[in-house]
Amino acid sequence: MKLEFADVLAYWPLLLQGAALTLALSAVAAALGLALGVACGWARAWGPAWLRPIAGAYVELIRNTPFIVQLFFVFFGLPSLGVKLTPEVASVIAMVLNLGAYAAEIARAGMEATPRGQIEAARSLALTEAQVFLRVVMPPALGRVWPAMVSQIVIVMLGSAVCGQIAAQELSYTANLIQSRNFRAFESFIVATALYLLLAVLLRQVLNHIGPRWIFGRTPQAGR
């Protein structure tokens, strides 16, 4: 078999557009999914008694069903209720819901690892519960679990490949489109795989760089 990558790379504008949409979907989903995950983690670890089972039911529902089923439910199910969504919006919603559930358990683990003495010391300084959570619990909690958060964001980014099933023109959709035009399926998906690998490595590096500095306010030590 003779590989003809030139026939695939000739469509480089389409490949760049697909990769750009994959990154855009992942960026929006990461921001909103982390916020949702922290909120649900708070609800399960610190929230009122009535809210804990609701957050727990959401987490268990999402974590125990396939992402593609969640995606199809959002894109094909919501229109029956009168909610019509574009493929891109449906993809973001499904990715946010999926990431939020996994991020909730990761965040909760970090919160519950906070020493009780540290919390009591903060309360003794007359800080409100909100101040204790936002200033004492959350920054070190995110610091503890940030590598796991980064891995989960990368997993969701890679999982966005199934969004092509609802015609979201991300990278896997683009690869499938190219192979339908030149019949170079093997080469098309080799190139797509290489691009996914590059995106995953770059995304991990960016998140590991900005997390300590911008999200939980810690400057990495030299040599680490």
Tab-separated table of C-alpha atoms in Angstrom:
chain	number	residue	atom	x	y	z
A	1	MET	CA	0.000	0.000	0.000
A	2	LYS	CA	1.319	3.418	-0.989
A	3	LEU	CA	0.621	6.259	1.408
A	4	GLU	CA	-0.249	9.582	-0.176
A	5	PHE	CA	-0.269	12.206	2.560
A	6	ALA	CA	-0.044	15.004	0.008
A	7	ASP	CA	-3.634	14.281	-0.983
A	8	VAL	CA	-4.677	14.905	2.619
A	9	LEU	CA	-2.404	17.833	3.410
A	10	ALA	CA	-3.733	19.627	0.340
A	11	TYR	CA	-6.821	20.211	2.489
A	12	TRP	CA	-4.824	21.914	5.233
A	13	PRO	CA	-7.249	24.874	5.523
A	14	LEU	CA	-10.040	22.442	6.401
A	15	LEU	CA	-7.788	20.654	8.879
A	16	LEU	CA	-6.881	23.938	10.562
A	17	GLN	CA	-10.540	24.940	10.754
A	18	GLY	CA	-11.416	21.587	12.310
A	19	ALA	CA	-8.582	21.830	14.839
A	20	ALA	CA	-9.556	25.424	15.672
A	21	LEU	CA	-13.169	24.435	16.319
A	22	THR	CA	-12.023	21.525	18.475
A	23	LEU	CA	-9.941	23.931	20.572
A	24	ALA	CA	-12.780	26.470	20.749
A	25	LEU	CA	-15.291	23.856	21.914
A	26	SER	CA	-12.784	22.561	24.457
A	27	ALA	CA	-11.928	26.030	25.795
A	28	VAL	CA	-15.562	26.982	26.394
A	29	ALA	CA	-16.374	23.564	27.828
A	30	ALA	CA	-13.332	23.693	30.120
A	31	ALA	CA	-14.235	27.095	31.570
A	32	LEU	CA	-17.913	26.314	32.112
A	33	GLY	CA	-17.329	22.679	33.058
A	34	LEU	CA	-14.810	23.579	35.757
A	35	ALA	CA	-17.203	26.161	37.185
A	36	LEU	CA	-20.007	23.603	37.204
A	37	GLY	CA	-17.712	20.989	38.718
A	38	VAL	CA	-16.575	23.266	41.538
A	39	ALA	CA	-20.192	24.231	42.249
A	40	CYS	CA	-21.278	20.590	42.392
A	41	GLY	CA	-18.218	19.659	44.423
A	42	TRP	CA	-19.145	22.387	46.893
A	43	ALA	CA	-22.741	21.150	46.965
A	44	ARG	CA	-21.654	17.614	47.803
A	45	ALA	CA	-19.001	18.573	50.369
A	46	TRP	CA	-20.299	21.824	51.884
A	47	GLY	CA	-23.790	22.393	50.552
A	48	PRO	CA	-27.120	22.148	52.381
A	49	ALA	CA	-28.558	18.697	52.983
A	50	TRP	CA	-31.322	19.076	50.389
A	51	LEU	CA	-28.832	19.979	47.629
A	52	ARG	CA	-26.436	17.074	48.139
A	53	PRO	CA	-28.643	14.303	46.686
A	54	ILE	CA	-29.477	16.471	43.661
A	55	ALA	CA	-25.801	17.077	42.909
A	56	GLY	CA	-25.050	13.420	43.596
A	57	ALA	CA	-27.764	12.255	41.194
A	58	TYR	CA	-26.395	14.480	38.428
A	59	VAL	CA	-22.842	13.246	38.982
A	60	GLU	CA	-23.860	9.573	38.992
A	61	LEU	CA	-26.098	9.979	35.928
A	62	ILE	CA	-23.398	11.570	33.815
A	63	ARG	CA	-20.523	9.401	35.035
A	64	ASN	CA	-22.436	6.196	34.322
A	65	THR	CA	-23.730	6.935	30.821
A	66	PRO	CA	-21.759	7.240	27.551
A	67	PHE	CA	-20.839	10.690	26.313
A	68	ILE	CA	-22.304	10.022	22.879
A	69	VAL	CA	-25.679	9.218	24.459
A	70	GLN	CA	-25.541	12.504	26.376
A	71	LEU	CA	-24.664	14.320	23.156
A	72	PHE	CA	-27.545	12.727	21.253
A	73	PHE	CA	-29.939	13.509	24.095
A	74	VAL	CA	-28.992	17.193	23.988
A	75	PHE	CA	-29.026	17.516	20.194
A	76	PHE	CA	-31.930	15.223	19.275
A	77	GLY	CA	-33.906	15.164	22.519
A	78	LEU	CA	-34.183	18.839	23.436
A	79	PRO	CA	-35.805	19.847	20.109
A	80	SER	CA	-38.792	17.698	21.084
A	81	LEU	CA	-39.207	20.130	23.989
A	82	GLY	CA	-38.975	23.098	21.665
A	83	VAL	CA	-35.274	23.812	22.272
A	84	LYS	CA	-33.441	23.888	18.952
A	85	LEU	CA	-29.666	23.991	19.083
A	86	THR	CA	-26.881	24.244	16.538
A	87	PRO	CA	-24.411	21.321	16.479
A	88	GLU	CA	-21.749	23.511	18.079
A	89	VAL	CA	-23.960	24.709	20.931
A	90	ALA	CA	-25.220	21.180	21.569
A	91	SER	CA	-21.621	19.941	21.618
A	92	VAL	CA	-20.592	22.561	24.172
A	93	ILE	CA	-23.566	21.774	26.427
A	94	ALA	CA	-22.858	18.050	26.335
A	95	MET	CA	-19.146	18.593	26.980
A	96	VAL	CA	-19.864	20.962	29.876
A	97	LEU	CA	-22.274	18.507	31.492
A	98	ASN	CA	-19.802	15.660	31.054
A	99	LEU	CA	-16.780	17.545	32.356
A	100	GLY	CA	-18.771	19.063	35.217
A	101	ALA	CA	-19.690	15.675	36.636
A	102	TYR	CA	-16.129	14.359	36.638
A	103	ALA	CA	-14.685	17.678	37.809
A	104	ALA	CA	-17.170	17.674	40.708
A	105	GLU	CA	-15.689	14.499	42.167
A	106	ILE	CA	-12.148	15.715	41.589
A	107	ALA	CA	-12.893	19.060	43.250
A	108	ARG	CA	-14.707	17.384	46.137
A	109	ALA	CA	-11.665	15.196	46.805
A	110	GLY	CA	-9.496	18.307	47.019
A	111	MET	CA	-11.936	20.091	49.318
A	112	GLU	CA	-12.291	17.163	51.687
A	113	ALA	CA	-8.491	16.923	51.951
A	114	THR	CA	-8.360	20.380	53.569
A	115	PRO	CA	-7.256	19.979	57.211
A	116	ARG	CA	-10.057	20.720	59.660
A	117	GLY	CA	-7.688	22.744	61.818
A	118	GLN	CA	-7.076	25.112	58.925
A	119	ILE	CA	-10.803	25.648	58.500
A	120	GLU	CA	-11.367	26.185	62.216
A	121	ALA	CA	-8.514	28.673	62.330
A	122	ALA	CA	-10.121	30.648	59.509
A	123	ARG	CA	-13.470	30.637	61.308
A	124	SER	CA	-11.794	31.858	64.488
A	125	LEU	CA	-10.734	34.954	62.552
A	126	ALA	CA	-14.428	35.780	62.048
A	127	LEU	CA	-14.392	34.930	58.353
A	128	THR	CA	-17.773	34.107	56.843
A	129	GLU	CA	-18.424	30.644	55.450
A	130	ALA	CA	-18.141	32.057	51.936
A	131	GLN	CA	-14.786	33.638	52.754
A	132	VAL	CA	-13.527	30.431	54.346
A	133	PHE	CA	-14.497	28.474	51.247
A	134	LEU	CA	-13.183	30.931	48.659
A	135	ARG	CA	-9.975	31.990	50.432
A	136	VAL	CA	-8.976	29.031	52.581
A	137	VAL	CA	-10.466	25.894	51.048
A	138	MET	CA	-10.587	26.401	47.288
A	139	PRO	CA	-7.060	27.639	46.378
A	140	PRO	CA	-5.180	24.745	48.027
A	141	ALA	CA	-7.905	22.280	47.016
A	142	LEU	CA	-7.499	23.157	43.351
A	143	GLY	CA	-3.738	23.041	43.766
A	144	ARG	CA	-3.939	19.455	45.036
A	145	VAL	CA	-6.151	18.174	42.234
A	146	TRP	CA	-5.086	20.348	39.305
A	147	PRO	CA	-3.168	17.574	37.484
A	148	ALA	CA	-6.283	15.401	37.617
A	149	MET	CA	-8.404	18.321	36.390
A	150	VAL	CA	-6.032	18.882	33.478
A	151	SER	CA	-6.185	15.211	32.518
A	152	GLN	CA	-9.975	15.290	32.581
A	153	ILE	CA	-10.097	18.388	30.381
A	154	VAL	CA	-7.810	16.675	27.862
A	155	ILE	CA	-10.045	13.588	27.928
A	156	VAL	CA	-13.093	15.738	27.187
A	157	MET	CA	-11.229	17.465	24.360
A	158	LEU	CA	-10.402	14.090	22.819
A	159	GLY	CA	-13.975	12.954	23.389
A	160	SER	CA	-15.180	15.874	21.295
A	161	ALA	CA	-14.316	13.705	18.282
A	162	VAL	CA	-17.786	12.155	18.517
A	163	CYS	CA	-19.361	15.599	18.052
A	164	GLY	CA	-18.828	15.088	14.347
A	165	GLN	CA	-21.728	12.623	14.566
A	166	ILE	CA	-24.111	15.585	14.874
A	167	ALA	CA	-22.319	17.546	12.114
A	168	ALA	CA	-20.201	19.763	14.356
A	169	GLN	CA	-17.340	20.520	11.988
A	170	GLU	CA	-14.519	19.700	14.377
A	171	LEU	CA	-11.377	17.752	13.564
A	172	SER	CA	-12.813	14.243	13.205
A	173	TYR	CA	-15.641	15.585	11.024
A	174	THR	CA	-13.049	17.291	8.833
A	175	ALA	CA	-10.966	14.117	8.528
A	176	ASN	CA	-14.044	12.153	7.499
A	177	LEU	CA	-14.967	14.841	4.989
A	178	ILE	CA	-11.494	14.768	3.436
A	179	GLN	CA	-11.428	10.990	3.084
A	180	SER	CA	-14.857	11.093	1.426
A	181	ARG	CA	-13.382	13.391	-1.219
A	182	ASN	CA	-10.053	11.694	-1.934
A	183	PHE	CA	-10.722	8.152	-0.629
A	184	ARG	CA	-7.546	8.320	1.475
A	185	ALA	CA	-9.142	7.208	4.737
A	186	PHE	CA	-5.990	5.752	6.293
A	187	GLU	CA	-3.889	8.831	5.609
A	188	SER	CA	-6.699	11.200	6.650
A	189	PHE	CA	-7.097	9.639	10.054
A	190	ILE	CA	-3.339	9.316	10.586
A	191	VAL	CA	-3.108	13.086	10.093
A	192	ALA	CA	-6.114	13.621	12.364
A	193	THR	CA	-4.535	11.410	15.017
A	194	ALA	CA	-1.294	13.387	14.858
A	195	LEU	CA	-3.230	16.634	15.228
A	196	TYR	CA	-5.185	15.302	18.213
A	197	LEU	CA	-1.903	14.258	19.819
A	198	LEU	CA	-0.436	17.710	19.219
A	199	LEU	CA	-3.545	19.430	20.596
A	200	ALA	CA	-3.553	17.229	23.692
A	201	VAL	CA	0.111	17.910	24.452
A	202	LEU	CA	-0.256	21.654	23.887
A	203	LEU	CA	-3.449	21.859	25.933
A	204	ARG	CA	-1.841	20.015	28.824
A	205	GLN	CA	1.199	22.307	28.730
A	206	VAL	CA	-0.947	25.459	28.646
A	207	LEU	CA	-3.182	24.330	31.497
A	208	ASN	CA	-0.225	23.267	33.638
A	209	HIS	CA	1.290	26.693	33.019
A	210	ILE	CA	-1.729	28.887	33.697
A	211	GLY	CA	-3.279	26.848	36.498
A	212	PRO	CA	-0.819	27.676	39.299
A	213	ARG	CA	-0.530	31.315	38.230
A	214	TRP	CA	-4.057	32.355	37.366
A	215	ILE	CA	-6.485	29.860	38.876
A	216	PHE	CA	-5.252	29.115	42.393
A	217	GLY	CA	-2.643	31.829	42.710
A	218	ARG	CA	0.499	29.829	43.374
A	219	THR	CA	3.841	30.389	41.715
A	220	PRO	CA	5.568	27.078	40.875
A	221	GLN	CA	8.866	26.497	42.615
A	222	ALA	CA	12.004	26.600	40.523
A	223	GLY	CA	13.015	23.252	39.145
A	224	ARG	CA	9.514	21.838	39.340
